[in-house]
Amino acid sequence: MIRDDIIDFIYSEARMLDEGRFTEWLALWMPDAHYWMPLGYNQADPINETSLLYEDHFMLRLRVERLNGERTFSQKPKSRCHHVIQRPFVDVFDVKAGIFQTNTAMHYIETRLDEQQLLALTAIHDLCCVDGKLRIAGKKVVLVNSDAAFGNIQLLP
Amino acid sequence: MHADEIRALVQGHQVHRDVYTSHAVYQAEMRHLFANAWIFVGHDSQTPNKGDYITTQIGDQPVIQVRHSDGNIHILHNRCPHKGTKIAIDRAGNTGKFFRCPYHAWSFKTNGCRLAIPLKKGYDGTGLENTPNYEGMAAVGAVEVYHGFVFARLAYNGISFEEFFGDSLSSIDNMVARAPEGRLKIAGPPLRYMHKCNWKMLVENQTDTCHPMVAHESSAGTAIDIFREMGEPEPRPAAMQIIAPFMSAYEFFESMGIRTWPNGHGHTGVNMSIHSDYDAIPGYYEALKQTHGERKAKAILDESRHNSVYFPNMMVKAPLQQLRNFIPLGPDKTLVESYVYRLAGAPDQLVAMSSMYNRMINAPTSIVGHDDLEMYERAQEGLQSNGLEWVNLQRLYETGEDFDVEAVENGTTERQMRNQFDAWVKFMTADMEEAA
């Protein structure tokens, strides 16, 4: 495992989301991982305060299966998304323990019908290595304007 | 607009689409309805200390909720009496002993009264002291703090707080009684969700019990399928407990019951509700029993009111300590702020459950909220159609309905929506001229 493997993983995850390969994306996640998108600026507690997202594997699976569903009215027609990401910082690189953490600045665009919205954010990934493959052990997405009023954000940065 | 024009828009079983789309109607709502009715502003735990303030809106009116030096809460118009500059623009803060306008340094006590004007001799002999501008920041017509919930009436004269809300306050009573220490505390900032639709669509949806199993099939139905595939493990994940009841059959929602109160208030979940079947949280009932005794504690928890609408634009979900404020920003634009509160003296798991519910159902990122917003925005666009001009509210309609008396009915009735429009006419026209 070299640093480039970690960086490549972050790029390929963004590509999966942009190409709508959500089922494949879901398989990247460890069963006990959480996807957290705080609501408050510098929010420390994901449990006892409201977040935009704090989802375990059950909720992420539900989210993905709903996107693929027949009666998902808010996805008729479907949204599309697009990530432009900076080269991730690898903040933790512990091959021995199999623990890695990255910090990635992104511009995330989501579009549906005539609407398009741009979100600027930092994604912090906790990764681990299982059977020689990288998996997501946790992901925190900090929107630079997390406390602003939004319309629907339907796909995932 | 005049009273006869307003009345012509509401026909009991139907309303004219102008109530959702017309700019003139929206402006009349802001000037009359939102001035004559009592409107939710905030919670006193958002401004616990002297000088603490929050900024918000009553209808389209920018206001400040502030804790004055005597400990009382004041609601002030957020406008410098000099040039109109907003005095505070951050959503929350502490101003110390006084407000100071950042433009020309006119300053005001935290009850709005004028404190000082720089270079005051420039006004000598000008007559400034004879203008209302000289008094300071204007206060709203009336303020009431009920169990910590702050309401205001913009108009100086009008219906009293007690008469306006009447027995509907029992839902707030129940929410507060659920706290072993008898009070609530704000738990973090609200979700803020922008809707390109009229504010009344959102309020009506609070007691619309015929949409969950249809509009939310993609989220709640899929959750049930996944849970089944997992072999239905016990205890059920909290997320499942929250979302699965959305798929309940029509019969379930019929037997939930709907209660309407005078002046447009009402609630779903008279007999039980989609919140009745949550797993008990260890230690909570014991704490509540300690405060109230066994019989009363049980009665408090047996009350499982789903959504209580506080006309015109607020909803309380007592079993989950939630409040949603539907702030109108235009005929086709509404900001929804969704709060959760902590029950003083209760285990943390309660606020964790409330926070989970809030983000699962009320967030701009919520798979449930997505389909609701889709329906509202389609309705807002569809109402542009000239094919029909009237919106139907006829489910379980009876001619001659009397909204001045409390009623309990089948949980799928649209009576509460009709009740809201009855009150809408009443408080729109209370101070309107009859005809042109």
Coordinates of C-alpha atoms in Angstrom, one line a residue:
Chain A
M1 CA 0.0 0.0 0.0
I2 CA 1.4 3.4 -1.0
R3 CA 0.0 6.9 -0.6
D4 CA -1.1 6.9 -4.2
D5 CA -3.4 3.9 -3.6
I6 CA -5.2 5.9 -0.9
I7 CA -5.5 8.9 -3.2
D8 CA -6.7 6.8 -6.2
F9 CA -9.4 5.3 -4.0
I10 CA -10.8 8.8 -3.2
Y11 CA -10.9 9.7 -6.9
S12 CA -12.5 6.4 -7.9
E13 CA -15.2 6.8 -5.2
A14 CA -16.1 10.2 -6.6
R15 CA -16.3 8.7 -10.1
M16 CA -18.6 5.9 -9.0
L17 CA -21.0 8.5 -7.6
D18 CA -20.8 10.7 -10.7
E19 CA -21.5 7.6 -12.9
G20 CA -24.5 6.6 -10.7
R21 CA -22.8 3.3 -9.7
F22 CA -24.5 3.4 -6.3
T23 CA -24.7 -0.3 -5.6
E24 CA -21.0 -0.7 -6.3
W25 CA -20.4 2.4 -4.1
L26 CA -22.4 0.8 -1.2
A27 CA -20.1 -2.2 -1.3
L28 CA -17.1 0.1 -0.4
W29 CA -18.6 0.7 3.1
M30 CA -17.7 -1.3 6.2
P31 CA -20.9 -2.6 7.9
D32 CA -20.3 -0.4 11.0
A33 CA -19.4 2.8 9.2
H34 CA -21.3 6.1 9.3
Y35 CA -21.7 8.8 6.7
W36 CA -22.0 12.1 8.6
M37 CA -22.9 15.5 7.2
P38 CA -23.0 18.0 10.1
L39 CA -25.6 20.8 10.2
G40 CA -23.9 23.2 12.5
Y41 CA -20.5 24.8 11.8
N42 CA -18.0 23.0 14.0
Q43 CA -20.7 20.6 15.2
A44 CA -19.1 18.0 17.5
D45 CA -22.0 15.7 18.4
P46 CA -23.7 13.7 15.6
I47 CA -26.1 11.9 17.9
N48 CA -27.8 14.4 20.2
E49 CA -28.2 17.2 17.8
T50 CA -29.7 17.3 14.3
S51 CA -27.3 16.7 11.4
L52 CA -28.1 16.8 7.7
L53 CA -27.0 13.2 7.5
Y54 CA -25.8 10.6 10.0
E55 CA -26.5 7.3 8.4
D56 CA -25.5 3.7 9.2
H57 CA -25.3 0.9 6.7
F58 CA -29.0 0.3 6.9
M59 CA -29.9 3.9 6.0
L60 CA -27.3 4.1 3.3
R61 CA -28.6 0.9 1.8
L62 CA -32.1 2.2 2.0
R63 CA -30.9 5.4 0.3
V64 CA -29.3 3.5 -2.6
E65 CA -32.2 1.0 -3.1
R66 CA -34.7 3.9 -3.1
L67 CA -32.7 5.6 -5.8
N68 CA -33.0 2.4 -7.9
G69 CA -36.8 2.1 -7.1
E70 CA -39.8 2.3 -9.4
R71 CA -41.9 4.8 -7.3
T72 CA -39.2 7.2 -6.3
F73 CA -41.2 10.3 -7.5
S74 CA -38.6 12.9 -6.6
Q75 CA -36.2 11.0 -8.9
K76 CA -38.4 11.1 -11.9
P77 CA -36.5 12.3 -13.7
K78 CA -33.2 11.3 -12.0
S79 CA -30.7 13.7 -10.6
R80 CA -27.1 13.7 -11.8
C81 CA -24.0 14.8 -9.9
H82 CA -20.5 15.8 -10.6
H83 CA -17.5 16.1 -8.3
V84 CA -14.4 18.2 -8.9
I85 CA -11.9 17.3 -6.3
Q86 CA -8.5 18.5 -5.2
R87 CA -5.7 16.1 -4.6
P88 CA -6.5 14.5 -1.2
F89 CA -4.2 15.1 1.8
V90 CA -3.3 11.8 3.4
D91 CA -3.4 12.8 7.0
V92 CA -3.1 9.3 8.5
F93 CA -1.0 6.6 6.8
D94 CA -0.5 3.7 9.0
V95 CA 0.0 0.6 6.8
K96 CA 0.8 -1.6 9.8
A97 CA -2.5 -0.9 11.5
G98 CA -4.3 -0.6 8.1
I99 CA -5.7 2.8 9.1
F100 CA -5.8 5.8 6.8
Q101 CA -7.4 9.2 6.8
T102 CA -7.8 11.7 4.0
N103 CA -8.9 15.3 3.8
T104 CA -10.3 16.3 0.4
A105 CA -11.6 19.6 -0.9
M106 CA -14.4 19.3 -3.4
H107 CA -16.9 21.2 -5.5
Y108 CA -20.0 19.1 -5.8
I109 CA -22.7 19.8 -8.4
E110 CA -26.1 18.2 -8.4
T111 CA -28.6 18.8 -11.2
R112 CA -32.1 17.8 -12.1
L113 CA -34.4 19.2 -14.8
D114 CA -33.4 22.9 -15.2
E115 CA -31.9 23.3 -11.7
Q116 CA -28.3 23.0 -10.8
Q117 CA -26.7 23.6 -7.4
L118 CA -23.1 23.9 -6.4
L119 CA -21.8 22.9 -2.9
A120 CA -18.3 23.5 -1.7
L121 CA -17.2 21.0 0.9
T122 CA -14.4 19.1 2.6
A123 CA -14.7 15.3 2.8
I124 CA -12.8 13.5 5.5
H125 CA -12.5 9.8 4.9
D126 CA -11.5 7.1 7.4
L127 CA -10.3 4.1 5.4
C128 CA -9.2 0.7 6.4
C129 CA -7.8 -2.3 4.6
V130 CA -9.7 -5.6 4.4
D131 CA -8.2 -8.5 2.5
G132 CA -5.9 -6.2 0.7
K133 CA -8.7 -3.9 -0.4
L134 CA -9.5 -0.4 0.8
R135 CA -12.9 0.2 2.4
I136 CA -14.7 3.2 3.9
A137 CA -14.8 3.1 7.7
G138 CA -16.3 6.5 8.0
K139 CA -17.0 9.6 5.9
K140 CA -17.6 13.1 7.2
V141 CA -18.7 15.7 4.7
V142 CA -18.5 19.3 5.9
L143 CA -20.4 21.7 3.7
V144 CA -18.8 25.2 3.8
N145 CA -22.4 26.5 4.1
S146 CA -23.9 23.6 6.1
D147 CA -26.2 26.0 8.0
A148 CA -27.7 27.6 4.9
A149 CA -31.2 26.8 3.8
F150 CA -31.2 24.3 0.9
G151 CA -33.7 22.8 -1.4
N152 CA -33.4 19.1 -2.1
I153 CA -30.0 17.5 -2.0
Q154 CA -30.8 14.1 -3.4
L155 CA -27.5 12.4 -4.3
L156 CA -24.4 12.3 -2.2
P157 CA -21.2 14.4 -2.2
Chain B
M1 CA -57.8 43.4 -1.0
H2 CA -61.2 43.6 0.6
A3 CA -63.1 41.2 2.8
D4 CA -65.6 40.2 0.2
E5 CA -62.7 39.2 -2.2
I6 CA -61.1 37.1 0.5
R7 CA -64.4 35.3 1.4
A8 CA -64.9 34.5 -2.3
L9 CA -61.8 32.4 -2.3
V10 CA -63.0 29.9 0.3
Q11 CA -66.1 27.8 -0.3
G12 CA -65.9 25.3 2.5
H13 CA -65.3 22.1 0.5
Q14 CA -62.9 23.9 -1.9
V15 CA -60.6 26.9 -2.1
H16 CA -59.6 29.0 -5.1
R17 CA -56.1 28.4 -6.4
D18 CA -55.3 32.1 -5.9
V19 CA -54.8 31.4 -2.1
Y20 CA -51.6 29.6 -3.1
T21 CA -50.5 31.5 -6.2
S22 CA -51.6 35.1 -6.0
H23 CA -49.1 37.8 -5.0
A24 CA -51.9 40.1 -3.9
V25 CA -53.3 37.4 -1.6
Y26 CA -49.8 36.8 -0.2
Q27 CA -49.4 40.5 0.6
A28 CA -52.8 40.6 2.2
E29 CA -51.8 37.6 4.4
M30 CA -48.6 39.3 5.5
R31 CA -50.5 42.5 6.3
H32 CA -53.6 41.0 8.0
L33 CA -53.4 37.3 8.8
F34 CA -49.8 37.4 10.2
A35 CA -50.6 40.6 12.1
N36 CA -53.9 39.5 13.7
A37 CA -52.9 36.0 14.6
W38 CA -50.5 34.8 17.3
I39 CA -47.3 33.6 15.6
F40 CA -44.5 31.4 17.0
V41 CA -41.2 33.2 17.3
G42 CA -38.8 31.0 19.2
H43 CA -38.1 29.2 22.5
D44 CA -36.8 31.0 25.6
S45 CA -33.9 28.5 25.9
Q46 CA -32.5 30.1 22.7
T47 CA -32.0 33.3 24.7
P48 CA -31.2 32.1 28.2
N49 CA -29.0 35.1 29.4
K50 CA -29.5 38.8 29.5
G51 CA -28.7 40.4 26.2
D52 CA -29.1 37.1 24.3
Y53 CA -31.0 37.4 21.1
I54 CA -32.2 35.6 18.0
T55 CA -33.4 37.0 14.7
T56 CA -36.3 35.6 12.8
Q57 CA -39.5 36.7 10.9
I58 CA -43.2 37.0 11.8
G59 CA -44.6 36.6 8.3
D60 CA -42.4 39.0 6.3
Q61 CA -41.6 41.1 9.3
P62 CA -38.0 40.9 10.5
V63 CA -38.0 40.7 14.3
I64 CA -35.6 40.2 17.2
Q65 CA -36.3 38.0 20.3
V66 CA -34.2 39.4 23.1
R67 CA -33.8 38.8 26.8
H68 CA -34.0 42.2 28.5
S69 CA -32.0 43.2 31.7
D70 CA -35.1 42.4 33.8
G71 CA -35.1 38.8 32.5
N72 CA -38.2 39.2 30.4
I73 CA -38.3 38.4 26.7
H74 CA -39.1 41.2 24.3
I75 CA -39.9 40.9 20.6
L76 CA -38.7 44.0 18.7
H77 CA -39.0 45.0 15.1
N78 CA -35.5 44.5 13.6
R79 CA -35.2 48.0 12.1
C80 CA -33.3 51.0 13.3
P81 CA -35.8 53.8 13.7
H82 CA -33.4 56.1 12.0
K83 CA -32.7 54.9 8.5
G84 CA -34.2 51.4 8.7
T85 CA -31.0 49.4 9.0
K86 CA -31.4 46.0 10.5
I87 CA -30.0 46.1 14.0
A88 CA -28.9 42.5 14.1
I89 CA -28.4 40.1 11.2
D90 CA -26.7 37.1 12.8
R91 CA -29.2 34.3 13.7
A92 CA -28.2 34.4 17.3
G93 CA -25.9 36.4 19.6
N94 CA -25.5 38.4 22.7
T95 CA -25.7 42.2 22.5
G96 CA -24.7 43.0 26.1
K97 CA -26.7 45.8 27.8
F98 CA -27.9 47.5 24.6
F99 CA -28.3 47.4 20.8
R100 CA -26.2 49.7 18.8
C101 CA -26.9 50.4 15.2
P102 CA -23.8 49.9 13.1
Y103 CA -24.7 52.7 10.7
H104 CA -24.9 55.9 12.9
A105 CA -24.5 54.4 16.4
W106 CA -28.1 55.2 17.6
S107 CA -28.4 52.9 20.6
F108 CA -31.3 51.2 22.4
K109 CA -31.9 49.3 25.6
T110 CA -32.8 45.6 25.1
N111 CA -36.4 46.5 25.5
G112 CA -36.2 48.7 22.5
C113 CA -36.2 52.1 24.3
R114 CA -33.9 54.8 23.0
L115 CA -30.7 55.0 24.9
A116 CA -28.6 57.6 23.0
I117 CA -28.1 59.4 19.7
P118 CA -24.7 60.8 18.9
L119 CA -24.3 64.5 18.2
K120 CA -27.7 65.0 19.5
K121 CA -27.6 68.8 19.4
G122 CA -28.1 68.5 15.6
Y123 CA -31.7 67.6 16.3
D124 CA -32.3 70.6 18.7
G125 CA -35.5 72.3 17.6
T126 CA -36.1 70.0 14.7
G127 CA -39.1 68.2 16.3
L128 CA -37.4 64.7 16.3
E129 CA -38.7 64.1 19.8
N130 CA -42.3 64.4 18.4
T131 CA -41.8 61.5 16.0
P132 CA -42.3 57.8 16.8
N133 CA -38.7 57.3 15.4
Y134 CA -37.4 59.0 18.6
E135 CA -38.9 56.4 20.9
G136 CA -36.6 53.6 19.8
M137 CA -37.0 50.2 18.3
A138 CA -40.7 49.4 18.0
A139 CA -42.0 46.4 20.0
V140 CA -44.6 44.1 18.5
G141 CA -48.2 44.4 19.7
A142 CA -48.2 41.6 22.3
V143 CA -45.9 38.8 23.5
E144 CA -46.7 35.6 25.4
V145 CA -44.2 33.0 26.7
Y146 CA -46.0 29.7 27.2
H147 CA -44.0 26.9 28.8
G148 CA -40.9 28.5 27.2
F149 CA -42.5 28.9 23.7
V150 CA -42.5 32.5 22.6
F151 CA -45.5 33.8 20.6
A152 CA -46.2 37.3 19.4
R153 CA -49.1 39.2 17.8
L154 CA -47.9 42.1 15.6
A155 CA -51.2 44.0 16.0
Y156 CA -51.6 46.1 19.1
N157 CA -55.2 45.1 19.4
G158 CA -56.8 41.8 18.8
I159 CA -57.6 38.4 20.1
S160 CA -55.9 37.3 23.4
F161 CA -53.4 34.5 23.5
E162 CA -55.7 32.3 25.6
E163 CA -58.7 32.8 23.4
F164 CA -56.7 32.3 20.2
F165 CA -55.1 29.0 21.1
G166 CA -57.7 27.7 23.6
D167 CA -57.5 23.9 24.3
S168 CA -54.9 23.5 21.5
L169 CA -52.3 24.4 24.1
S170 CA -52.8 20.8 25.5
S171 CA -50.3 19.5 22.9
I172 CA -47.6 21.9 24.2
D173 CA -48.6 20.9 27.7
N174 CA -48.1 17.2 26.9
M175 CA -44.7 17.9 25.2
V176 CA -43.5 19.8 28.3
A177 CA -45.0 17.3 30.8
R178 CA -42.9 14.6 29.1
A179 CA -39.8 16.3 30.7
P180 CA -39.2 14.9 34.2
E181 CA -38.0 18.4 35.2
G182 CA -40.9 20.0 33.5
R183 CA -39.1 22.1 30.9
L184 CA -37.5 21.8 27.5
K185 CA -34.2 23.1 26.2
I186 CA -33.3 23.7 22.5
A187 CA -31.0 21.0 21.2
G188 CA -28.9 22.7 18.5
P189 CA -29.8 24.7 15.5
P190 CA -32.8 23.9 13.3
L191 CA -32.7 22.2 10.0
R192 CA -33.4 24.9 7.3
Y193 CA -35.2 23.6 4.2
M194 CA -36.2 25.8 1.4
H195 CA -39.5 25.0 -0.5
K196 CA -40.6 26.6 -3.7
C197 CA -44.2 26.4 -2.8
N198 CA -46.9 28.2 -0.8
W199 CA -46.6 28.0 3.0
K200 CA -50.1 26.7 3.4
M201 CA -49.4 23.5 1.4
L202 CA -46.9 22.5 4.1
V203 CA -49.3 23.3 6.9
E204 CA -52.1 21.3 5.2
N205 CA -49.7 18.3 4.7
Q206 CA -49.3 18.1 8.5
T207 CA -52.7 16.5 8.9
D208 CA -52.9 14.9 5.4
T209 CA -53.0 11.2 6.4
C210 CA -53.8 9.9 2.9
H211 CA -50.3 10.7 1.4
P212 CA -47.7 8.8 3.5
M213 CA -48.3 5.3 2.0
V214 CA -48.3 6.8 -1.5
A215 CA -45.7 9.5 -1.6
H216 CA -43.4 7.8 0.8
E217 CA -43.6 4.3 -0.6
S218 CA -40.1 4.7 -2.1
S219 CA -38.5 5.3 1.4
A220 CA -40.8 3.6 3.9
G221 CA -41.8 0.7 1.7
T222 CA -38.2 0.0 0.7
A223 CA -37.2 0.1 4.3
I224 CA -39.7 -2.6 5.1
D225 CA -38.5 -4.7 2.2
I226 CA -34.8 -4.4 3.4
F227 CA -35.8 -5.2 7.0
R228 CA -37.6 -8.3 5.9
E229 CA -34.6 -9.4 3.8
M230 CA -32.4 -8.9 6.9
G231 CA -34.7 -11.5 8.7
E232 CA -36.4 -8.9 10.9
P233 CA -33.8 -8.7 13.7
E234 CA -34.8 -7.6 17.2
P235 CA -34.6 -5.0 18.6
R236 CA -35.7 -3.1 15.5
P237 CA -33.3 -0.5 14.4
A238 CA -34.5 3.0 15.5
A239 CA -34.6 4.1 11.9
M240 CA -37.1 1.3 11.2
Q241 CA -39.3 2.2 14.1
I242 CA -39.4 5.7 12.7
I243 CA -40.0 5.0 9.1
A244 CA -42.0 1.8 8.8
P245 CA -45.3 3.2 10.2
F246 CA -45.5 5.6 7.3
M247 CA -46.6 2.6 5.3
S248 CA -49.5 1.8 7.6
A249 CA -52.8 1.1 5.8
Y250 CA -55.6 3.6 5.4
E251 CA -57.5 1.9 8.1
F252 CA -54.7 2.7 10.6
F253 CA -54.8 6.4 9.7
E254 CA -58.6 6.4 9.9
S255 CA -58.5 5.1 13.4
M256 CA -55.8 7.5 14.5
G257 CA -58.5 10.2 14.5
I258 CA -58.3 14.0 13.9
R259 CA -59.3 16.6 16.4
T260 CA -60.1 20.2 15.4
W261 CA -60.2 23.2 17.7
P262 CA -61.5 26.7 17.0
N263 CA -59.3 29.3 15.2
G264 CA -57.7 26.8 12.9
H265 CA -55.8 24.6 15.3
G266 CA -56.0 20.8 15.2
H267 CA -54.1 17.5 15.4
T268 CA -53.8 14.0 14.1
G269 CA -53.4 11.1 16.4
V270 CA -56.3 11.3 18.9
N271 CA -56.4 7.6 19.8
M272 CA -52.9 6.5 18.8
S273 CA -50.5 7.4 16.0
I274 CA -47.5 6.4 14.0
H275 CA -45.4 7.3 17.1
S276 CA -47.1 4.9 19.4
D277 CA -45.0 1.8 18.8
Y278 CA -41.5 3.0 19.7
D279 CA -39.4 0.9 22.0
A280 CA -39.2 2.2 25.6
I281 CA -36.0 4.0 26.5
P282 CA -34.4 2.6 29.7
G283 CA -34.7 4.8 32.7
Y284 CA -37.1 7.3 31.1
Y285 CA -40.4 6.0 32.4
E286 CA -38.9 5.6 35.9
A287 CA -37.8 9.3 35.8
L288 CA -41.2 10.5 34.7
K289 CA -42.9 8.3 37.3
Q290 CA -40.8 9.9 40.0
T291 CA -42.1 13.4 39.0
H292 CA -45.7 12.6 38.2
G293 CA -46.6 9.3 39.9
E294 CA -47.4 6.2 38.0
R295 CA -50.9 7.0 36.8
K296 CA -50.1 10.5 35.4
A297 CA -46.8 9.4 33.9
K298 CA -48.6 6.7 32.0
A299 CA -51.3 9.1 30.9
I300 CA -48.7 11.5 29.6
L301 CA -47.0 8.8 27.5
D302 CA -50.2 7.3 26.3
E303 CA -51.1 10.6 24.6
S304 CA -49.4 10.1 21.2
R305 CA -50.5 13.1 19.2
H306 CA -48.9 12.9 15.7
N307 CA -48.9 16.5 14.4
S308 CA -50.5 19.4 16.2
V309 CA -51.1 22.4 13.9
Y310 CA -50.9 25.8 15.6
F311 CA -52.6 28.0 13.1
P312 CA -51.4 29.6 11.0
N313 CA -47.9 28.3 10.4
M314 CA -46.4 26.1 13.1
M315 CA -46.5 22.4 14.0
V316 CA -45.6 20.6 17.2
K317 CA -44.9 16.8 17.4
A318 CA -45.2 16.3 21.1
P319 CA -44.0 12.6 21.4
L320 CA -40.8 13.5 19.7
Q321 CA -40.3 17.0 21.1
Q322 CA -40.2 18.6 17.6
L323 CA -41.4 21.9 16.3
R324 CA -41.6 23.0 12.6
N325 CA -42.0 26.6 11.7
F326 CA -43.3 27.3 8.2
I327 CA -42.0 30.8 7.4
P328 CA -43.6 32.4 4.3
L329 CA -41.1 34.2 2.0
G330 CA -43.4 34.7 -0.9
P331 CA -46.5 33.2 -2.5
D332 CA -44.3 30.4 -3.9
K333 CA -41.4 30.3 -1.4
T334 CA -41.4 28.9 2.2
L335 CA -38.5 28.4 4.6
V336 CA -39.1 25.4 6.9
E337 CA -37.2 25.4 10.2
S338 CA -37.3 22.1 12.1
Y339 CA -36.3 22.1 15.8
V340 CA -35.8 19.5 18.4
Y341 CA -35.8 20.0 22.1
R342 CA -34.2 18.1 25.0
L343 CA -36.5 17.0 27.8
A344 CA -34.9 18.2 31.0
G345 CA -34.2 15.3 33.3
A346 CA -34.6 12.6 30.6
P347 CA -32.0 10.2 29.3
D348 CA -29.9 11.3 26.2
Q349 CA -31.5 8.6 24.1
L350 CA -34.7 10.7 23.8
V351 CA -33.0 13.6 22.1
A352 CA -31.0 11.2 20.0
M353 CA -34.2 9.7 18.8
S354 CA -35.7 13.1 18.1
S355 CA -32.6 14.2 16.2
M356 CA -32.7 11.0 14.1
Y357 CA -36.3 11.6 13.3
N358 CA -35.6 15.2 12.3
R359 CA -32.7 14.4 9.9
M360 CA -34.5 11.3 8.5
I361 CA -37.8 13.2 7.8
N362 CA -37.2 16.9 7.8
A363 CA -33.8 17.6 6.3
P364 CA -33.0 18.8 2.7
T365 CA -31.0 15.5 2.5
S366 CA -34.0 13.4 3.8
I367 CA -35.3 10.7 1.5
V368 CA -38.8 11.3 3.0
G369 CA -38.6 15.1 2.7
H370 CA -37.5 14.7 -1.0
D371 CA -40.8 13.2 -2.0
D372 CA -42.9 15.7 0.0
L373 CA -41.1 18.7 -1.6
E374 CA -41.5 17.1 -5.0
M375 CA -45.3 17.0 -4.4
Y376 CA -45.6 20.6 -3.2
E377 CA -43.5 22.0 -6.0
R378 CA -45.5 20.0 -8.6
A379 CA -48.6 21.4 -7.0
Q380 CA -47.3 24.9 -7.1
E381 CA -46.5 24.5 -10.8
G382 CA -49.7 22.6 -11.6
L383 CA -51.9 25.3 -10.0
Q384 CA -50.8 27.6 -12.9
S385 CA -53.1 25.5 -15.0
N386 CA -56.3 27.2 -16.1
G387 CA -58.0 23.9 -16.6
L388 CA -59.5 24.1 -13.1
E389 CA -59.5 27.0 -10.7
W390 CA -60.5 25.3 -7.5
V391 CA -58.5 23.0 -5.1
N392 CA -60.6 20.2 -3.5
L393 CA -60.8 19.7 0.3
Q394 CA -63.9 17.5 0.3
R395 CA -62.8 14.3 2.0
L396 CA -65.5 13.5 4.7
Y397 CA -67.0 16.9 4.2
E398 CA -70.3 17.7 5.8
T399 CA -72.4 20.7 4.9
G400 CA -72.7 23.3 7.7
E401 CA -69.6 22.3 9.6
D402 CA -69.2 24.4 12.7
F403 CA -65.5 25.1 13.4
D404 CA -66.2 27.1 16.6
V405 CA -66.7 23.8 18.5
E406 CA -64.1 21.2 19.1
A407 CA -64.6 18.0 17.1
V408 CA -63.0 14.5 16.8
E409 CA -63.4 12.7 13.6
N410 CA -62.2 9.9 11.3
G411 CA -58.4 10.3 10.9
T412 CA -58.5 10.7 7.2
T413 CA -60.9 13.7 7.1
E414 CA -59.7 16.9 5.5
R415 CA -61.7 18.8 8.1
Q416 CA -58.6 20.3 9.7
M417 CA -57.6 21.8 6.3
R418 CA -61.1 23.3 6.1
N419 CA -60.7 24.5 9.7
Q420 CA -57.6 26.3 8.7
F421 CA -59.3 28.1 5.8
D422 CA -62.2 29.0 8.1
A423 CA -59.7 30.7 10.4
W424 CA -57.8 32.1 7.5
V425 CA -60.9 34.0 6.4
K426 CA -61.6 35.1 10.0
F427 CA -58.1 36.5 10.7
M428 CA -57.6 37.9 7.2
T429 CA -60.8 39.9 7.3
A430 CA -60.7 40.9 11.0
D431 CA -59.3 44.4 10.2
M432 CA -60.2 44.6 6.5
E433 CA -62.5 47.0 4.7
E434 CA -65.6 45.2 3.6
A435 CA -65.6 46.2 -0.1
A436 CA -64.0 48.6 -2.6

